[in-house]
Every structure is written in structure tokens, then in C-alpha cells.
PDB file of C-alpha atoms in Angstrom:
ATOM      1  CA  MET R   1      15.354 -11.542   2.257  1.00 84.00           C
ATOM      2  CA  PHE R   2      15.198  -9.112  -0.142  1.00 87.00           C
ATOM      3  CA  THR R   3      12.354  -6.526  -1.809  1.00 89.00           C
ATOM      4  CA  ALA R   4      11.108  -6.277  -5.714  1.00 90.00           C
ATOM      5  CA  GLN R   5       8.592  -4.805  -7.695  1.00 91.00           C
ATOM      6  CA  ILE R   6       6.269  -6.733  -8.908  1.00 91.00           C
ATOM      7  CA  ALA R   7       5.543  -6.671 -12.579  1.00 90.00           C
ATOM      8  CA  GLU R   8       1.963  -6.415 -13.971  1.00 86.00           C
ATOM      9  CA  LYS R   9       2.519  -9.317 -16.258  1.00 88.00           C
ATOM     10  CA  ASP R  10       3.159 -11.403 -13.273  1.00 92.00           C
ATOM     11  CA  LEU R  11      -0.488 -12.447 -13.039  1.00 94.00           C
ATOM     12  CA  ARG R  12       0.366 -15.284 -10.556  1.00 94.00           C
ATOM     13  CA  THR R  13       2.138 -13.692  -7.497  1.00 94.00           C
ATOM     14  CA  ILE R  14      -0.716 -10.869  -7.885  1.00 95.00           C
ATOM     15  CA  SER R  15      -3.572 -13.395  -7.945  1.00 95.00           C
ATOM     16  CA  TYR R  16      -2.070 -14.554  -4.895  1.00 94.00           C
ATOM     17  CA  TRP R  17      -1.928 -11.280  -3.076  1.00 93.00           C
ATOM     18  CA  ALA R  18      -5.610 -11.108  -4.051  1.00 95.00           C
ATOM     19  CA  LYS R  19      -6.412 -13.933  -2.717  1.00 94.00           C
ATOM     20  CA  LYS R  20      -5.238 -12.832   0.724  1.00 92.00           C
ATOM     21  CA  LEU R  21      -6.924  -9.636   0.598  1.00 92.00           C
ATOM     22  CA  GLU R  22     -10.244 -10.845  -0.246  1.00 93.00           C
ATOM     23  CA  GLN R  23     -10.487 -12.280   3.349  1.00 90.00           C
ATOM     24  CA  PHE R  24     -10.866  -8.415   4.387  1.00 84.00           C
ATOM     25  CA  PRO R  25     -14.251  -6.649   3.787  1.00 82.00           C
ATOM     26  CA  PHE R  26     -12.730  -3.747   2.553  1.00 77.00           C
ATOM     27  CA  TRP R  27     -11.351  -5.275  -0.453  1.00 80.00           C
ATOM     28  CA  GLY R  28     -13.230  -7.960  -0.861  1.00 78.00           C
ATOM     29  CA  LYS R  29     -13.705  -9.559  -4.316  1.00 83.00           C
ATOM     30  CA  ALA R  30     -12.732  -6.620  -6.005  1.00 86.00           C
ATOM     31  CA  ALA R  31      -8.881  -7.033  -4.777  1.00 91.00           C
ATOM     32  CA  LEU R  32      -7.623  -8.652  -8.179  1.00 92.00           C
ATOM     33  CA  GLU R  33      -8.740  -5.858 -10.493  1.00 92.00           C
ATOM     34  CA  GLU R  34      -8.003  -3.428  -7.543  1.00 90.00           C
ATOM     35  CA  LEU R  35      -4.289  -4.999  -7.555  1.00 93.00           C
ATOM     36  CA  LEU R  36      -3.842  -4.769 -11.619  1.00 92.00           C
ATOM     37  CA  ALA R  37      -5.030  -0.921 -11.671  1.00 91.00           C
ATOM     38  CA  THR R  38      -2.297   0.037  -9.440  1.00 94.00           C
ATOM     39  CA  GLU R  39       1.084   1.715 -10.701  1.00 95.00           C
ATOM     40  CA  PHE R  40       3.440   0.155  -8.240  1.00 97.00           C
ATOM     41  CA  ARG R  41       3.357  -2.835  -6.568  1.00 96.00           C
ATOM     42  CA  VAL R  42       6.111  -4.182  -4.264  1.00 97.00           C
ATOM     43  CA  GLY R  43       6.859  -7.348  -2.281  1.00 96.00           C
ATOM     44  CA  VAL R  44       9.450  -8.349   0.642  1.00 96.00           C
ATOM     45  CA  TYR R  45      10.477 -12.078  -0.039  1.00 95.00           C
ATOM     46  CA  LEU R  46      12.047 -14.249   1.996  1.00 92.00           C
ATOM     47  CA  ASP R  47      14.037 -15.900  -0.812  1.00 88.00           C
ATOM     48  CA  ALA R  48      13.874 -16.032  -4.421  1.00 83.00           C
ATOM     49  CA  ASP R  49      11.716 -19.403  -4.886  1.00 78.00           C
ATOM     50  CA  THR R  50       8.631 -18.184  -2.624  1.00 86.00           C
ATOM     51  CA  PHE R  51       5.642 -15.758  -3.001  1.00 91.00           C
ATOM     52  CA  PRO R  52       6.151 -12.599  -1.175  1.00 95.00           C
ATOM     53  CA  VAL R  53       5.383 -12.479   2.908  1.00 96.00           C
ATOM     54  CA  ALA R  54       4.316  -8.694   2.231  1.00 96.00           C
ATOM     55  CA  TYR R  55       3.088  -6.383  -0.202  1.00 95.00           C
ATOM     56  CA  ALA R  56       1.967  -3.122  -0.601  1.00 96.00           C
ATOM     57  CA  SER R  57       0.897  -0.782  -3.676  1.00 96.00           C
ATOM     58  CA  ILE R  58       0.507   2.387  -5.059  1.00 97.00           C
ATOM     59  CA  THR R  59      -2.673   3.568  -6.883  1.00 94.00           C
ATOM     60  CA  PRO R  60      -3.925   6.411  -8.812  1.00 93.00           C
ATOM     61  CA  GLU R  61      -7.614   5.321  -7.738  1.00 86.00           C
ATOM     62  CA  GLY R  62      -7.610   4.573  -4.113  1.00 84.00           C
ATOM     63  CA  THR R  63     -10.116   6.982  -3.194  1.00 87.00           C
ATOM     64  CA  PRO R  64     -13.095   6.116  -1.269  1.00 86.00           C
ATOM     65  CA  ASP R  65     -15.319   8.706  -2.199  1.00 89.00           C
ATOM     66  CA  GLY R  66     -13.914  10.053  -5.564  1.00 89.00           C
ATOM     67  CA  CYS R  67     -12.036  12.990  -4.496  1.00 92.00           C
ATOM     68  CA  ASP R  68      -8.544  13.448  -4.959  1.00 93.00           C
ATOM     69  CA  ARG R  69      -8.027  10.957  -7.958  1.00 91.00           C
ATOM     70  CA  GLY R  70      -4.777  10.772  -9.334  1.00 92.00           C
ATOM     71  CA  ALA R  71      -2.887  11.211  -5.977  1.00 96.00           C
ATOM     72  CA  LEU R  72      -0.179   8.872  -4.913  1.00 96.00           C
ATOM     73  CA  TRP R  73      -2.798   6.485  -2.660  1.00 96.00           C
ATOM     74  CA  PHE R  74      -0.501   3.618  -0.558  1.00 95.00           C
ATOM     75  CA  ASP R  75      -2.767   0.933  -0.741  1.00 93.00           C
ATOM     76  CA  HIS R  76      -3.162  -2.938  -0.352  1.00 92.00           C
ATOM     77  CA  LEU R  77      -0.739  -3.167   2.400  1.00 92.00           C
ATOM     78  CA  TYR R  78      -0.265  -6.637   3.576  1.00 92.00           C
ATOM     79  CA  VAL R  79       1.693  -8.796   5.893  1.00 95.00           C
ATOM     80  CA  ASP R  80       1.676 -12.461   6.262  1.00 94.00           C
ATOM     81  CA  GLU R  81       0.787 -13.131  10.315  1.00 94.00           C
ATOM     82  CA  HIS R  82       3.868 -15.349  10.582  1.00 94.00           C
ATOM     83  CA  VAL R  83       6.476 -13.076   9.817  1.00 95.00           C
ATOM     84  CA  ARG R  84       4.595  -9.719  11.567  1.00 94.00           C
ATOM     85  CA  GLY R  85       6.778  -7.662  14.041  1.00 93.00           C
ATOM     86  CA  ARG R  86       9.905  -8.005  11.894  1.00 95.00           C
ATOM     87  CA  GLY R  87       9.876  -4.390  10.007  1.00 94.00           C
ATOM     88  CA  LEU R  88       8.672  -5.369   6.901  1.00 95.00           C
ATOM     89  CA  VAL R  89       6.347  -2.672   6.689  1.00 93.00           C
ATOM     90  CA  ASP R  90       8.498  -0.109   7.089  1.00 93.00           C
ATOM     91  CA  ILE R  91      10.876  -2.053   4.315  1.00 95.00           C
ATOM     92  CA  LEU R  92       7.565  -1.730   2.237  1.00 95.00           C
ATOM     93  CA  PHE R  93       7.108   1.661   3.059  1.00 94.00           C
ATOM     94  CA  ARG R  94      10.862   2.582   2.089  1.00 94.00           C
ATOM     95  CA  SER R  95      10.402   0.976  -1.177  1.00 96.00           C
ATOM     96  CA  GLN R  96       6.945   3.162  -1.558  1.00 96.00           C
ATOM     97  CA  LEU R  97       8.796   6.101  -0.825  1.00 95.00           C
ATOM     98  CA  ASP R  98      11.387   5.518  -3.598  1.00 95.00           C
ATOM     99  CA  TYR R  99       9.287   5.292  -6.014  1.00 96.00           C
ATOM    100  CA  VAL R 100       6.737   8.595  -4.847  1.00 95.00           C
ATOM    101  CA  ARG R 101       9.953  10.925  -5.467  1.00 94.00           C
ATOM    102  CA  ARG R 102       9.895  10.595  -9.157  1.00 94.00           C
ATOM    103  CA  TYR R 103       6.663  12.255  -8.823  1.00 95.00           C
ATOM    104  CA  PRO R 104       6.895  15.336  -7.011  1.00 92.00           C
ATOM    105  CA  LYS R 105       3.640  16.867  -7.735  1.00 93.00           C
ATOM    106  CA  ARG R 106       1.552  14.781  -6.934  1.00 95.00           C
ATOM    107  CA  ARG R 107      -0.151  14.037  -3.776  1.00 94.00           C
ATOM    108  CA  ILE R 108       0.639  11.046  -1.316  1.00 96.00           C
ATOM    109  CA  LEU R 109      -2.402   9.932   0.304  1.00 96.00           C
ATOM    110  CA  CYS R 110      -3.886   6.667   2.180  1.00 95.00           C
ATOM    111  CA  VAL R 111      -7.277   5.572   4.117  1.00 93.00           C
ATOM    112  CA  PRO R 112      -5.979   3.666   7.162  1.00 92.00           C
ATOM    113  CA  MET R 113      -8.672   1.165   8.067  1.00 86.00           C
ATOM    114  CA  ASP R 114      -8.265   0.913  11.586  1.00 88.00           C
ATOM    115  CA  VAL R 115      -6.347   3.343  14.715  1.00 93.00           C
ATOM    116  CA  TYR R 116      -3.458   1.038  14.540  1.00 91.00           C
ATOM    117  CA  VAL R 117      -2.667   1.242  11.032  1.00 89.00           C
ATOM    118  CA  ALA R 118      -3.472   5.502  11.444  1.00 93.00           C
ATOM    119  CA  ALA R 119      -1.117   5.235  14.222  1.00 94.00           C
ATOM    120  CA  PHE R 120       1.840   3.858  12.576  1.00 91.00           C
ATOM    121  CA  TRP R 121       1.168   6.444   9.292  1.00 92.00           C
ATOM    122  CA  GLU R 122       1.226   9.243  11.745  1.00 95.00           C
ATOM    123  CA  ARG R 123       5.069   8.228  13.548  1.00 94.00           C
ATOM    124  CA  ARG R 124       5.772   8.460  10.094  1.00 93.00           C
ATOM    125  CA  GLY R 125       4.779  11.673   9.286  1.00 94.00           C
ATOM    126  CA  TRP R 126       1.819  11.214   7.998  1.00 95.00           C
ATOM    127  CA  GLN R 127      -1.438  14.039   8.870  1.00 96.00           C
ATOM    128  CA  LYS R 128      -4.872  13.712   8.726  1.00 95.00           C
ATOM    129  CA  TYR R 129      -6.410  15.814   5.456  1.00 95.00           C
ATOM    130  CA  ARG R 130      -9.625  15.224   5.376  1.00 94.00           C
ATOM    131  CA  ASP R 131     -12.622  13.518   6.200  1.00 94.00           C
ATOM    132  CA  ALA R 132     -14.332  10.990   3.793  1.00 90.00           C
ATOM    133  CA  LEU R 133     -17.294   9.137   3.101  1.00 84.00           C
ATOM    134  CA  HIS R 134     -16.832   4.971   3.621  1.00 82.00           C
ATOM    135  CA  ALA R 135     -13.518   6.026   5.417  1.00 87.00           C
ATOM    136  CA  PRO R 136     -13.942   6.455   9.371  1.00 89.00           C
ATOM    137  CA  LEU R 137     -10.882   7.634  10.064  1.00 91.00           C
ATOM    138  CA  GLY R 138     -10.436   9.881   7.310  1.00 93.00           C
ATOM    139  CA  VAL R 139      -7.695  10.145   4.289  1.00 95.00           C
ATOM    140  CA  TYR R 140      -4.288  10.924   5.514  1.00 95.00           C
ATOM    141  CA  GLU R 141      -1.554  13.125   3.822  1.00 95.00           C
ATOM    142  CA  LEU R 142       2.270  12.651   3.491  1.00 94.00           C
ATOM    143  CA  PRO R 143       3.757  16.376   3.501  1.00 91.00           C
ATOM    144  CA  ARG R 144       6.688  16.154   0.877  1.00 82.00           C
ATOM    145  CA  VAL R 145       8.868  17.176   3.375  1.00 82.00           C
ATOM    146  CA  CYS R 146       8.539  13.968   4.999  1.00 80.00           C
ATOM    147  CA  VAL R 147       9.503  12.194   1.468  1.00 83.00           C
ATOM    148  CA  GLY R 148      12.938  13.368   1.229  1.00 76.00           C
ATOM    149  CA  SER R 149      15.017  13.697  -2.053  1.00 62.00           C
TER     150      SER R 149
END
């Protein structure tokens, strides 16, 4: 198993990932367009000959309400059902942290879609930052002290 950044020109993998996300109402048919607008994409692969089995991205446009544009929004997290419970989200999270360390002046934000995701982020130091329209649980921020160097 290994992680790899997914290049913007890798339309085959990005399209595959978008199809997985389209099944969820909060991404829907805009998933491909959103993925192409991300600035960082990472996948976990079981071997070199397959598509990733888990994905995550960072985008400057993850805001649900138009506020905080340009922040580092953790977004598009997905893990295939058959590999859930193996710690892949932590692997993706570490890759995302490696990326955000390059941008020490930008806020790190996310919008958890359910209480389980919110609890996951809270266990890793995220704190509720503000309420937001179209985001029942609000917007969370990862304090820079939790990012490390």
C-alpha cells in the first residue's frame, strides 16, 4: 500500500473518483468540476496497477457560503467500503498535513458532513470555527499548532 499525489492531468483517476463522489447529495453531479478545481489530490493505492481505494483533496473553494475563500479546505474525502477501518483516513490526513505545511499563512478548514466525521476531526485537534449556511455542523479549523513543522 502506498500514497501518491494525483496530478491534474490524470483525468482517468479524477473521473473515477468523481463517479464515487456523485452518489452523495452534497457532491452530486458537480464532483468532477470540483475535483478539477482542487489544488492538491492524494490517493491511497493497494498496488501500482489499480485505482486508488481512498482519496482526499485540498481546495481553495471548499466554502459552503462564500466566506474564507483561499483557505486550505480539506475536502472530497472518500474510502471504498471494502477497505474501511484500516486507518486509510489517517494516511490521507498525514499527506494533507505535509501539503499544508508549505503554506503557513493560510487557514486550514473543513466542513464535516456528519457527526462521525466531526468527531474524527475533533480527535485530531480541529475546532469548530463558525456556523455556516448549508453546513449543519458548521466550519471547523485546524489550529496551526496541530500541524507541526
